[in-house]
Amino acid sequence: MSKLPQLTISGIAQAVELSERVHWIGAMDPSLRNFDIILKTANGTTYNAYLVRGSEGVAIVDTVKENFSNDFFERLESVASYDEIKVIVLNHLEPDHTGALPELMRRAPQARVYISQKAQSMLKALLKQDEFDFTSVLTGDKVSLGDRTLEFFHTPYLHWPDTQCTYLQEEQTLFSGDVFGCHFCDARLFNDEVGDFRFSFEYYYAHIMRPFKDYVNKALDLLEPLALINILPAHGPLLRDQPKKYVQRYRELSSSVLQSEIGAGEKTLLIFYISSYGNTRRMALAIYEGAMEIEHVRVSLYDLEGSEVAPFVDLIEGADGIVFGTPTINGDAVKPVWDLLSSLAVINLKTKVGGVFGSYGWTGEGVKMVEDRLRGLKLRVPIPGIRIKLIPTEEEIESCREFGQHLAQELLGLRQPRVIDMADLA
Ligand code: FEO
């Protein structure tokens, strides 16, 4: 049976030895059920912080959420004194890792703070003061502790713009911040001893990292070449068993599953609709037919009544264009459309083209509302949406076909910019 690390002695929190020179000095938060409002956790989380001892001083890597400061300081004091601390590294400035920082700076005023360049303004805002010593670092910068060296890798957006990872060269150990972490609290600490945390690892990736897949891939380009004995993240189990497996999993999760299905030079357009009396459906079919007339665009048509939301989110992530068809009922777009739209925050939509259409009975606000939402999600909406009162006429069906053609051309960069006649604006 696994032996629990000795986390306390007579109620005093103790550091956990990871190697002769590296200790875990973090805190456990088993009661947490909701992190940052959006993430659930069934058994809490850990705020992992670390102490590295070199021949010429001690470094602290990250701190903990403020209300867990006592555990952090007790653990720190169990293996070092404050006057030994030469370096404080902050991989990420979110308060779950910097809550104990102001007090640590008071107790170790001689220590120098190392942060990424992007973190400077955040640190000033956090400390509410402009004057303090810190060093901002870039990828490849290093700080020496004598016989131990810390090297920095800027990994922006994983999870905030400031994020960096720190590599302890002599021990082939990566302090990875939020990267490779998860919200999972288990006092056995190490990935080869804790309970099954695979779900938490993937769930955390899906909510924290997935919106920034491009940045994940760039970070992996930096981190994959590193020799790794340990990955020590800021949350969840410490990855000492097969650490590269987690790096590889991030690469898999950040690669497009559809890439091989779509031909080179081909664009994808997805049309989602829902229809109460068949009128929005007629519009959808006409847009579908129109778009299919354009070569090199792979067009798909989906009735929102026929699927759960999650598979559509995956499809949208890999698509170039997305079109939504919604009736207007009681002055609003309908719930299945909003349900899908509200699930898209976990993916990057910035380079995609959007479009909206729908039939209505009285006022037809739904189309405009969804257009605004698409713009809010950073999609480009180059063609005004089409609203048709009740049953579309042949002429209106033709305008839907053209709408589909124009959207498909837009994806290929073939559409001519619209020339606005000033007389039309009068
Ligand atoms: Fe664990 Fe983004 O903070």
Short mmCIF file of N, CA and C in Angstrom, two decimals, residues 239-403:
data_model
loop_
_atom_site.label_atom_id
_atom_site.label_comp_id
_atom_site.label_asym_id
_atom_site.label_seq_id
_atom_site.Cartn_x
_atom_site.Cartn_y
_atom_site.Cartn_z
N LEU A 239 4.23 14.97 -11.69
CA LEU A 239 4.36 13.99 -12.76
C LEU A 239 5.80 13.48 -12.83
N ARG A 240 6.09 12.47 -12.00
CA ARG A 240 7.45 11.91 -12.00
C ARG A 240 7.51 10.61 -12.80
N ASP A 241 6.36 9.96 -12.98
CA ASP A 241 6.32 8.72 -13.74
C ASP A 241 5.92 9.04 -15.19
N GLN A 242 6.79 8.73 -16.12
CA GLN A 242 6.56 8.97 -17.55
C GLN A 242 6.09 10.41 -17.85
N PRO A 243 6.85 11.40 -17.41
CA PRO A 243 6.41 12.79 -17.63
C PRO A 243 6.18 13.14 -19.10
N LYS A 244 6.97 12.53 -19.98
CA LYS A 244 6.83 12.86 -21.41
C LYS A 244 5.46 12.43 -21.96
N LYS A 245 4.84 11.47 -21.29
CA LYS A 245 3.53 11.00 -21.73
C LYS A 245 2.52 12.15 -21.70
N TYR A 246 2.67 13.04 -20.70
CA TYR A 246 1.73 14.15 -20.56
C TYR A 246 2.01 15.24 -21.60
N VAL A 247 3.28 15.37 -21.96
CA VAL A 247 3.65 16.31 -23.02
C VAL A 247 3.04 15.82 -24.34
N GLN A 248 3.20 14.54 -24.57
CA GLN A 248 2.67 13.94 -25.80
C GLN A 248 1.14 14.07 -25.86
N ARG A 249 0.49 13.89 -24.70
CA ARG A 249 -0.97 13.99 -24.67
C ARG A 249 -1.43 15.42 -25.02
N TYR A 250 -0.69 16.41 -24.52
CA TYR A 250 -1.02 17.80 -24.88
C TYR A 250 -0.90 17.99 -26.39
N ARG A 251 0.12 17.39 -26.99
CA ARG A 251 0.29 17.53 -28.45
C ARG A 251 -0.91 16.88 -29.15
N GLU A 252 -1.31 15.72 -28.70
CA GLU A 252 -2.45 15.05 -29.33
C GLU A 252 -3.71 15.90 -29.20
N LEU A 253 -3.95 16.41 -27.99
CA LEU A 253 -5.16 17.18 -27.74
C LEU A 253 -5.16 18.50 -28.51
N SER A 254 -3.98 18.98 -28.88
CA SER A 254 -3.89 20.26 -29.58
C SER A 254 -3.80 20.12 -31.08
N SER A 255 -3.86 18.89 -31.56
CA SER A 255 -3.80 18.66 -33.01
C SER A 255 -5.21 18.47 -33.54
N SER A 256 -5.45 18.95 -34.75
CA SER A 256 -6.79 18.85 -35.33
C SER A 256 -7.06 17.42 -35.77
N VAL A 257 -8.17 16.85 -35.28
CA VAL A 257 -8.51 15.47 -35.67
C VAL A 257 -9.03 15.42 -37.10
N LEU A 258 -9.55 16.54 -37.59
CA LEU A 258 -10.17 16.54 -38.91
C LEU A 258 -9.18 16.85 -40.03
N GLN A 259 -7.98 17.27 -39.65
CA GLN A 259 -7.04 17.77 -40.63
C GLN A 259 -6.90 16.85 -41.85
N SER A 260 -6.77 15.55 -41.59
CA SER A 260 -6.51 14.63 -42.68
C SER A 260 -7.74 14.41 -43.55
N GLU A 261 -8.93 14.79 -43.07
CA GLU A 261 -10.16 14.56 -43.83
C GLU A 261 -10.40 15.65 -44.86
N ILE A 262 -9.80 16.79 -44.66
CA ILE A 262 -10.05 17.93 -45.53
C ILE A 262 -8.87 18.10 -46.48
N GLY A 263 -9.18 18.24 -47.76
CA GLY A 263 -8.12 18.34 -48.75
C GLY A 263 -7.34 19.64 -48.64
N ALA A 264 -6.13 19.62 -49.17
CA ALA A 264 -5.31 20.84 -49.15
C ALA A 264 -6.02 21.92 -49.98
N GLY A 265 -6.08 23.11 -49.46
CA GLY A 265 -6.74 24.20 -50.18
C GLY A 265 -8.24 24.19 -50.05
N GLU A 266 -8.78 23.19 -49.35
CA GLU A 266 -10.23 23.12 -49.20
C GLU A 266 -10.66 23.83 -47.92
N LYS A 267 -11.82 24.50 -47.96
CA LYS A 267 -12.36 25.16 -46.77
C LYS A 267 -13.63 24.44 -46.33
N THR A 268 -13.97 24.61 -45.05
CA THR A 268 -15.16 23.93 -44.54
C THR A 268 -16.20 24.95 -44.06
N LEU A 269 -17.43 24.70 -44.43
CA LEU A 269 -18.54 25.57 -44.01
C LEU A 269 -19.60 24.70 -43.36
N LEU A 270 -19.97 25.03 -42.13
CA LEU A 270 -20.99 24.27 -41.40
C LEU A 270 -22.25 25.12 -41.28
N ILE A 271 -23.39 24.52 -41.61
CA ILE A 271 -24.66 25.25 -41.48
C ILE A 271 -25.49 24.54 -40.42
N PHE A 272 -25.79 25.25 -39.34
CA PHE A 272 -26.63 24.72 -38.26
C PHE A 272 -27.97 25.44 -38.30
N TYR A 273 -29.05 24.69 -38.13
CA TYR A 273 -30.34 25.37 -38.12
C TYR A 273 -31.29 24.62 -37.18
N ILE A 274 -32.36 25.31 -36.85
CA ILE A 274 -33.49 24.67 -36.17
C ILE A 274 -34.73 25.37 -36.69
N SER A 275 -35.80 24.64 -36.84
CA SER A 275 -36.96 25.19 -37.54
C SER A 275 -38.23 24.72 -36.87
N SER A 276 -39.18 25.64 -36.65
CA SER A 276 -40.43 25.20 -36.02
C SER A 276 -41.49 24.80 -37.05
N TYR A 277 -41.61 25.56 -38.14
CA TYR A 277 -42.62 25.25 -39.17
C TYR A 277 -42.01 24.90 -40.52
N GLY A 278 -40.70 24.70 -40.57
CA GLY A 278 -40.06 24.30 -41.83
C GLY A 278 -39.55 25.46 -42.67
N ASN A 279 -39.83 26.71 -42.24
CA ASN A 279 -39.40 27.85 -43.08
C ASN A 279 -37.90 28.11 -42.94
N THR A 280 -37.39 28.10 -41.73
CA THR A 280 -35.95 28.28 -41.54
C THR A 280 -35.21 27.10 -42.17
N ARG A 281 -35.83 25.93 -42.14
CA ARG A 281 -35.21 24.76 -42.80
C ARG A 281 -35.12 24.98 -44.31
N ARG A 282 -36.18 25.54 -44.92
CA ARG A 282 -36.13 25.81 -46.37
C ARG A 282 -34.98 26.77 -46.68
N MET A 283 -34.83 27.76 -45.85
CA MET A 283 -33.72 28.71 -46.04
C MET A 283 -32.38 27.97 -45.93
N ALA A 284 -32.28 27.09 -44.92
CA ALA A 284 -31.02 26.36 -44.70
C ALA A 284 -30.66 25.53 -45.93
N LEU A 285 -31.65 24.85 -46.49
CA LEU A 285 -31.39 24.01 -47.66
C LEU A 285 -30.92 24.85 -48.86
N ALA A 286 -31.52 26.02 -49.02
CA ALA A 286 -31.13 26.88 -50.14
C ALA A 286 -29.70 27.41 -49.95
N ILE A 287 -29.37 27.78 -48.71
CA ILE A 287 -28.00 28.27 -48.42
C ILE A 287 -27.00 27.13 -48.67
N TYR A 288 -27.38 25.94 -48.24
CA TYR A 288 -26.56 24.74 -48.43
C TYR A 288 -26.30 24.50 -49.92
N GLU A 289 -27.38 24.55 -50.71
CA GLU A 289 -27.23 24.31 -52.16
C GLU A 289 -26.34 25.38 -52.80
N GLY A 290 -26.58 26.64 -52.38
CA GLY A 290 -25.79 27.74 -52.95
C GLY A 290 -24.31 27.58 -52.63
N ALA A 291 -24.01 27.26 -51.39
CA ALA A 291 -22.60 27.13 -50.98
C ALA A 291 -21.94 25.98 -51.72
N MET A 292 -22.71 24.90 -51.97
CA MET A 292 -22.12 23.72 -52.62
C MET A 292 -21.77 23.98 -54.08
N GLU A 293 -22.31 25.05 -54.64
CA GLU A 293 -21.96 25.38 -56.03
C GLU A 293 -20.53 25.89 -56.15
N ILE A 294 -19.95 26.27 -55.02
CA ILE A 294 -18.58 26.83 -55.05
C ILE A 294 -17.58 25.69 -54.81
N GLU A 295 -16.68 25.53 -55.75
CA GLU A 295 -15.68 24.46 -55.64
C GLU A 295 -14.71 24.73 -54.49
N HIS A 296 -14.18 23.69 -53.95
CA HIS A 296 -13.15 23.73 -52.89
C HIS A 296 -13.70 24.18 -51.54
N VAL A 297 -15.04 24.13 -51.40
CA VAL A 297 -15.61 24.37 -50.07
C VAL A 297 -16.42 23.13 -49.70
N ARG A 298 -16.09 22.52 -48.56
CA ARG A 298 -16.81 21.34 -48.09
C ARG A 298 -17.93 21.83 -47.17
N VAL A 299 -19.18 21.65 -47.62
CA VAL A 299 -20.33 22.22 -46.90
C VAL A 299 -21.07 21.10 -46.16
N SER A 300 -21.48 21.37 -44.91
CA SER A 300 -22.24 20.39 -44.12
C SER A 300 -23.47 21.06 -43.55
N LEU A 301 -24.56 20.30 -43.45
CA LEU A 301 -25.83 20.83 -42.96
C LEU A 301 -26.27 20.02 -41.74
N TYR A 302 -26.59 20.71 -40.64
CA TYR A 302 -26.97 20.01 -39.41
C TYR A 302 -28.21 20.63 -38.79
N ASP A 303 -29.15 19.76 -38.44
CA ASP A 303 -30.33 20.18 -37.68
C ASP A 303 -29.98 20.09 -36.19
N LEU A 304 -30.07 21.21 -35.49
CA LEU A 304 -29.67 21.22 -34.07
C LEU A 304 -30.54 20.30 -33.21
N GLU A 305 -31.69 19.94 -33.72
CA GLU A 305 -32.54 19.02 -32.94
C GLU A 305 -31.94 17.62 -32.89
N GLY A 306 -30.99 17.34 -33.78
CA GLY A 306 -30.52 15.97 -33.94
C GLY A 306 -29.24 15.62 -33.22
N SER A 307 -28.73 16.50 -32.35
CA SER A 307 -27.46 16.16 -31.69
C SER A 307 -27.33 16.87 -30.36
N GLU A 308 -26.47 16.32 -29.53
CA GLU A 308 -26.03 17.04 -28.34
C GLU A 308 -25.09 18.16 -28.79
N VAL A 309 -24.78 19.06 -27.88
CA VAL A 309 -23.93 20.21 -28.22
C VAL A 309 -22.46 19.83 -28.43
N ALA A 310 -21.93 18.94 -27.58
CA ALA A 310 -20.47 18.71 -27.55
C ALA A 310 -19.88 18.32 -28.91
N PRO A 311 -20.48 17.38 -29.67
CA PRO A 311 -19.86 17.04 -30.96
C PRO A 311 -19.84 18.23 -31.91
N PHE A 312 -20.83 19.09 -31.83
CA PHE A 312 -20.85 20.27 -32.70
C PHE A 312 -19.72 21.24 -32.33
N VAL A 313 -19.43 21.34 -31.05
CA VAL A 313 -18.32 22.22 -30.63
C VAL A 313 -17.02 21.72 -31.27
N ASP A 314 -16.83 20.41 -31.26
CA ASP A 314 -15.62 19.84 -31.89
C ASP A 314 -15.59 20.15 -33.38
N LEU A 315 -16.74 20.01 -34.05
CA LEU A 315 -16.79 20.29 -35.49
C LEU A 315 -16.46 21.76 -35.76
N ILE A 316 -17.07 22.63 -34.97
CA ILE A 316 -16.88 24.07 -35.18
C ILE A 316 -15.41 24.45 -35.00
N GLU A 317 -14.77 23.82 -34.03
CA GLU A 317 -13.36 24.14 -33.80
C GLU A 317 -12.51 23.91 -35.05
N GLY A 318 -12.87 22.90 -35.85
CA GLY A 318 -12.07 22.60 -37.03
C GLY A 318 -12.56 23.28 -38.30
N ALA A 319 -13.64 24.06 -38.22
CA ALA A 319 -14.26 24.62 -39.43
C ALA A 319 -13.72 26.01 -39.75
N ASP A 320 -13.93 26.42 -41.01
CA ASP A 320 -13.53 27.77 -41.41
C ASP A 320 -14.71 28.74 -41.34
N GLY A 321 -15.92 28.24 -41.62
CA GLY A 321 -17.10 29.09 -41.59
C GLY A 321 -18.25 28.42 -40.86
N ILE A 322 -19.08 29.22 -40.18
CA ILE A 322 -20.22 28.68 -39.42
C ILE A 322 -21.43 29.56 -39.70
N VAL A 323 -22.54 28.93 -40.02
CA VAL A 323 -23.77 29.66 -40.27
C VAL A 323 -24.85 29.11 -39.34
N PHE A 324 -25.60 30.02 -38.74
CA PHE A 324 -26.67 29.62 -37.82
C PHE A 324 -28.01 30.07 -38.36
N GLY A 325 -28.97 29.15 -38.36
CA GLY A 325 -30.33 29.49 -38.74
C GLY A 325 -31.25 29.37 -37.54
N THR A 326 -31.92 30.46 -37.21
CA THR A 326 -32.81 30.43 -36.05
C THR A 326 -34.11 31.15 -36.32
N PRO A 327 -35.25 30.55 -35.96
CA PRO A 327 -36.48 31.34 -35.95
C PRO A 327 -36.39 32.36 -34.83
N THR A 328 -37.27 33.36 -34.87
CA THR A 328 -37.40 34.28 -33.74
C THR A 328 -38.70 33.93 -33.02
N ILE A 329 -38.57 33.59 -31.75
CA ILE A 329 -39.77 33.26 -30.97
C ILE A 329 -39.74 34.12 -29.71
N ASN A 330 -40.83 34.82 -29.46
CA ASN A 330 -40.91 35.76 -28.33
C ASN A 330 -39.75 36.75 -28.34
N GLY A 331 -39.42 37.26 -29.52
CA GLY A 331 -38.41 38.31 -29.63
C GLY A 331 -36.99 37.84 -29.42
N ASP A 332 -36.73 36.53 -29.54
CA ASP A 332 -35.39 36.03 -29.25
C ASP A 332 -35.06 34.88 -30.20
N ALA A 333 -33.76 34.63 -30.39
CA ALA A 333 -33.34 33.38 -31.03
C ALA A 333 -33.71 32.24 -30.09
N VAL A 334 -33.71 31.02 -30.60
CA VAL A 334 -34.24 29.93 -29.76
C VAL A 334 -33.13 29.25 -28.95
N LYS A 335 -33.55 28.56 -27.89
CA LYS A 335 -32.61 28.04 -26.89
C LYS A 335 -31.53 27.10 -27.47
N PRO A 336 -31.87 26.16 -28.37
CA PRO A 336 -30.80 25.28 -28.87
C PRO A 336 -29.67 26.06 -29.54
N VAL A 337 -30.01 27.18 -30.17
CA VAL A 337 -28.97 28.01 -30.80
C VAL A 337 -28.12 28.67 -29.71
N TRP A 338 -28.77 29.23 -28.71
CA TRP A 338 -28.01 29.86 -27.61
C TRP A 338 -27.17 28.81 -26.88
N ASP A 339 -27.73 27.61 -26.71
CA ASP A 339 -26.97 26.57 -25.99
C ASP A 339 -25.65 26.28 -26.71
N LEU A 340 -25.72 26.18 -28.04
CA LEU A 340 -24.49 25.91 -28.79
C LEU A 340 -23.54 27.11 -28.71
N LEU A 341 -24.10 28.31 -28.89
CA LEU A 341 -23.25 29.51 -28.86
C LEU A 341 -22.57 29.67 -27.50
N SER A 342 -23.28 29.33 -26.44
CA SER A 342 -22.70 29.53 -25.11
C SER A 342 -21.66 28.46 -24.78
N SER A 343 -21.52 27.47 -25.65
CA SER A 343 -20.53 26.42 -25.41
C SER A 343 -19.25 26.64 -26.20
N LEU A 344 -19.17 27.75 -26.91
CA LEU A 344 -18.04 27.95 -27.82
C LEU A 344 -16.86 28.69 -27.19
N ALA A 345 -17.02 29.09 -25.93
CA ALA A 345 -15.93 29.86 -25.30
C ALA A 345 -14.67 29.02 -25.13
N VAL A 346 -14.79 27.70 -25.21
CA VAL A 346 -13.61 26.84 -24.99
C VAL A 346 -12.79 26.65 -26.24
N ILE A 347 -13.20 27.25 -27.36
CA ILE A 347 -12.40 27.09 -28.59
C ILE A 347 -12.06 28.45 -29.17
N ASN A 348 -11.07 28.44 -30.02
CA ASN A 348 -10.62 29.69 -30.66
C ASN A 348 -11.42 29.91 -31.93
N LEU A 349 -12.13 31.04 -32.01
CA LEU A 349 -13.00 31.30 -33.16
C LEU A 349 -12.50 32.46 -34.01
N LYS A 350 -11.37 33.01 -33.63
CA LYS A 350 -10.96 34.30 -34.17
C LYS A 350 -10.81 34.34 -35.69
N THR A 351 -10.39 33.26 -36.29
CA THR A 351 -10.15 33.33 -37.74
C THR A 351 -11.34 32.87 -38.56
N LYS A 352 -12.46 32.60 -37.90
CA LYS A 352 -13.60 32.00 -38.62
C LYS A 352 -14.56 33.07 -39.14
N VAL A 353 -15.29 32.65 -40.18
CA VAL A 353 -16.32 33.51 -40.77
C VAL A 353 -17.68 33.03 -40.26
N GLY A 354 -18.56 33.98 -39.93
CA GLY A 354 -19.89 33.61 -39.44
C GLY A 354 -21.00 34.20 -40.30
N GLY A 355 -22.17 33.60 -40.20
CA GLY A 355 -23.35 34.11 -40.89
C GLY A 355 -24.61 33.65 -40.17
N VAL A 356 -25.71 34.39 -40.37
CA VAL A 356 -26.95 34.06 -39.66
C VAL A 356 -28.14 34.24 -40.60
N PHE A 357 -29.16 33.41 -40.40
CA PHE A 357 -30.40 33.55 -41.17
C PHE A 357 -31.55 33.03 -40.33
N GLY A 358 -32.77 33.35 -40.76
CA GLY A 358 -33.92 32.80 -40.03
C GLY A 358 -35.23 33.38 -40.49
N SER A 359 -36.25 32.59 -40.32
CA SER A 359 -37.62 33.02 -40.62
C SER A 359 -38.26 33.54 -39.32
N TYR A 360 -39.21 34.44 -39.46
CA TYR A 360 -39.86 34.97 -38.26
C TYR A 360 -41.33 35.29 -38.57
N GLY A 361 -42.10 35.45 -37.49
CA GLY A 361 -43.51 35.74 -37.67
C GLY A 361 -43.84 37.20 -37.44
N TRP A 362 -43.27 37.80 -36.35
CA TRP A 362 -43.64 39.17 -36.00
C TRP A 362 -42.50 40.16 -36.25
N THR A 363 -41.39 39.97 -35.51
CA THR A 363 -40.38 41.03 -35.50
C THR A 363 -38.99 40.59 -35.97
N GLY A 364 -38.59 39.37 -35.73
CA GLY A 364 -37.35 38.84 -36.32
C GLY A 364 -36.05 39.32 -35.70
N GLU A 365 -36.04 39.61 -34.39
CA GLU A 365 -34.80 40.09 -33.76
C GLU A 365 -33.73 39.01 -33.64
N GLY A 366 -34.13 37.74 -33.70
CA GLY A 366 -33.19 36.63 -33.42
C GLY A 366 -31.94 36.68 -34.28
N VAL A 367 -32.09 37.00 -35.57
CA VAL A 367 -30.95 36.98 -36.48
C VAL A 367 -29.92 38.02 -36.05
N LYS A 368 -30.37 39.22 -35.74
CA LYS A 368 -29.45 40.28 -35.32
C LYS A 368 -28.77 39.90 -34.00
N MET A 369 -29.55 39.33 -33.09
CA MET A 369 -28.98 38.94 -31.79
C MET A 369 -27.84 37.93 -31.97
N VAL A 370 -28.06 36.95 -32.84
CA VAL A 370 -27.02 35.93 -33.04
C VAL A 370 -25.82 36.53 -33.78
N GLU A 371 -26.09 37.44 -34.72
CA GLU A 371 -24.97 38.13 -35.38
C GLU A 371 -24.10 38.85 -34.35
N ASP A 372 -24.76 39.57 -33.44
CA ASP A 372 -24.00 40.29 -32.41
C ASP A 372 -23.17 39.33 -31.56
N ARG A 373 -23.77 38.19 -31.25
CA ARG A 373 -23.06 37.20 -30.44
C ARG A 373 -21.83 36.67 -31.18
N LEU A 374 -22.00 36.41 -32.48
CA LEU A 374 -20.86 35.91 -33.26
C LEU A 374 -19.73 36.94 -33.27
N ARG A 375 -20.11 38.21 -33.42
CA ARG A 375 -19.06 39.25 -33.40
C ARG A 375 -18.40 39.30 -32.02
N GLY A 376 -19.22 39.14 -30.99
CA GLY A 376 -18.68 39.12 -29.62
C GLY A 376 -17.70 37.97 -29.42
N LEU A 377 -17.92 36.88 -30.14
CA LEU A 377 -17.02 35.72 -30.05
C LEU A 377 -15.82 35.88 -30.99
N LYS A 378 -15.73 37.04 -31.62
CA LYS A 378 -14.59 37.42 -32.48
C LYS A 378 -14.64 36.78 -33.86
N LEU A 379 -15.81 36.26 -34.28
CA LEU A 379 -15.91 35.81 -35.66
C LEU A 379 -16.07 37.02 -36.57
N ARG A 380 -15.71 36.86 -37.82
CA ARG A 380 -15.95 37.90 -38.81
C ARG A 380 -17.30 37.60 -39.44
N VAL A 381 -18.17 38.60 -39.48
CA VAL A 381 -19.50 38.41 -40.07
C VAL A 381 -19.58 39.35 -41.28
N PRO A 382 -19.10 38.90 -42.44
CA PRO A 382 -18.92 39.82 -43.57
C PRO A 382 -20.19 40.12 -44.34
N ILE A 383 -21.23 39.29 -44.19
CA ILE A 383 -22.45 39.48 -44.99
C ILE A 383 -23.64 39.62 -44.03
N PRO A 384 -24.42 40.68 -44.17
CA PRO A 384 -25.56 40.85 -43.26
C PRO A 384 -26.48 39.63 -43.30
N GLY A 385 -27.02 39.26 -42.14
CA GLY A 385 -27.89 38.09 -42.06
C GLY A 385 -29.19 38.27 -42.86
N ILE A 386 -29.82 37.13 -43.18
CA ILE A 386 -31.07 37.18 -43.96
C ILE A 386 -32.24 36.85 -43.04
N ARG A 387 -33.23 37.73 -43.02
CA ARG A 387 -34.47 37.48 -42.26
C ARG A 387 -35.62 37.40 -43.26
N ILE A 388 -36.45 36.40 -43.12
CA ILE A 388 -37.59 36.26 -44.04
C ILE A 388 -38.85 36.08 -43.22
N LYS A 389 -39.88 36.86 -43.58
CA LYS A 389 -41.12 36.79 -42.81
C LYS A 389 -41.91 35.56 -43.25
N LEU A 390 -42.13 34.67 -42.32
CA LEU A 390 -42.89 33.43 -42.52
C LEU A 390 -42.36 32.60 -43.70
N ILE A 391 -43.19 32.35 -44.71
CA ILE A 391 -42.80 31.39 -45.75
C ILE A 391 -41.97 32.11 -46.83
N PRO A 392 -40.77 31.60 -47.13
CA PRO A 392 -39.96 32.28 -48.15
C PRO A 392 -40.55 32.13 -49.56
N THR A 393 -40.52 33.22 -50.32
CA THR A 393 -40.94 33.18 -51.72
C THR A 393 -39.80 32.60 -52.55
N GLU A 394 -40.07 32.31 -53.82
CA GLU A 394 -39.02 31.81 -54.72
C GLU A 394 -37.86 32.79 -54.80
N GLU A 395 -38.23 34.08 -54.86
CA GLU A 395 -37.19 35.12 -54.93
C GLU A 395 -36.33 35.12 -53.66
N GLU A 396 -37.01 34.95 -52.53
CA GLU A 396 -36.26 34.94 -51.26
C GLU A 396 -35.39 33.68 -51.15
N ILE A 397 -35.89 32.56 -51.66
CA ILE A 397 -35.07 31.34 -51.66
C ILE A 397 -33.83 31.56 -52.52
N GLU A 398 -33.99 32.28 -53.60
CA GLU A 398 -32.85 32.58 -54.46
C GLU A 398 -31.82 33.44 -53.71
N SER A 399 -32.33 34.40 -52.92
CA SER A 399 -31.39 35.24 -52.15
C SER A 399 -30.66 34.40 -51.10
N CYS A 400 -31.29 33.36 -50.59
CA CYS A 400 -30.61 32.45 -49.65
C CYS A 400 -29.50 31.69 -50.37
N ARG A 401 -29.81 31.23 -51.60
CA ARG A 401 -28.78 30.52 -52.39
C ARG A 401 -27.56 31.43 -52.58
N GLU A 402 -27.84 32.68 -52.93
CA GLU A 402 -26.73 33.63 -53.14
C GLU A 402 -25.96 33.86 -51.84
N PHE A 403 -26.69 33.93 -50.74
CA PHE A 403 -26.05 34.09 -49.42
C PHE A 403 -25.05 32.95 -49.20
#
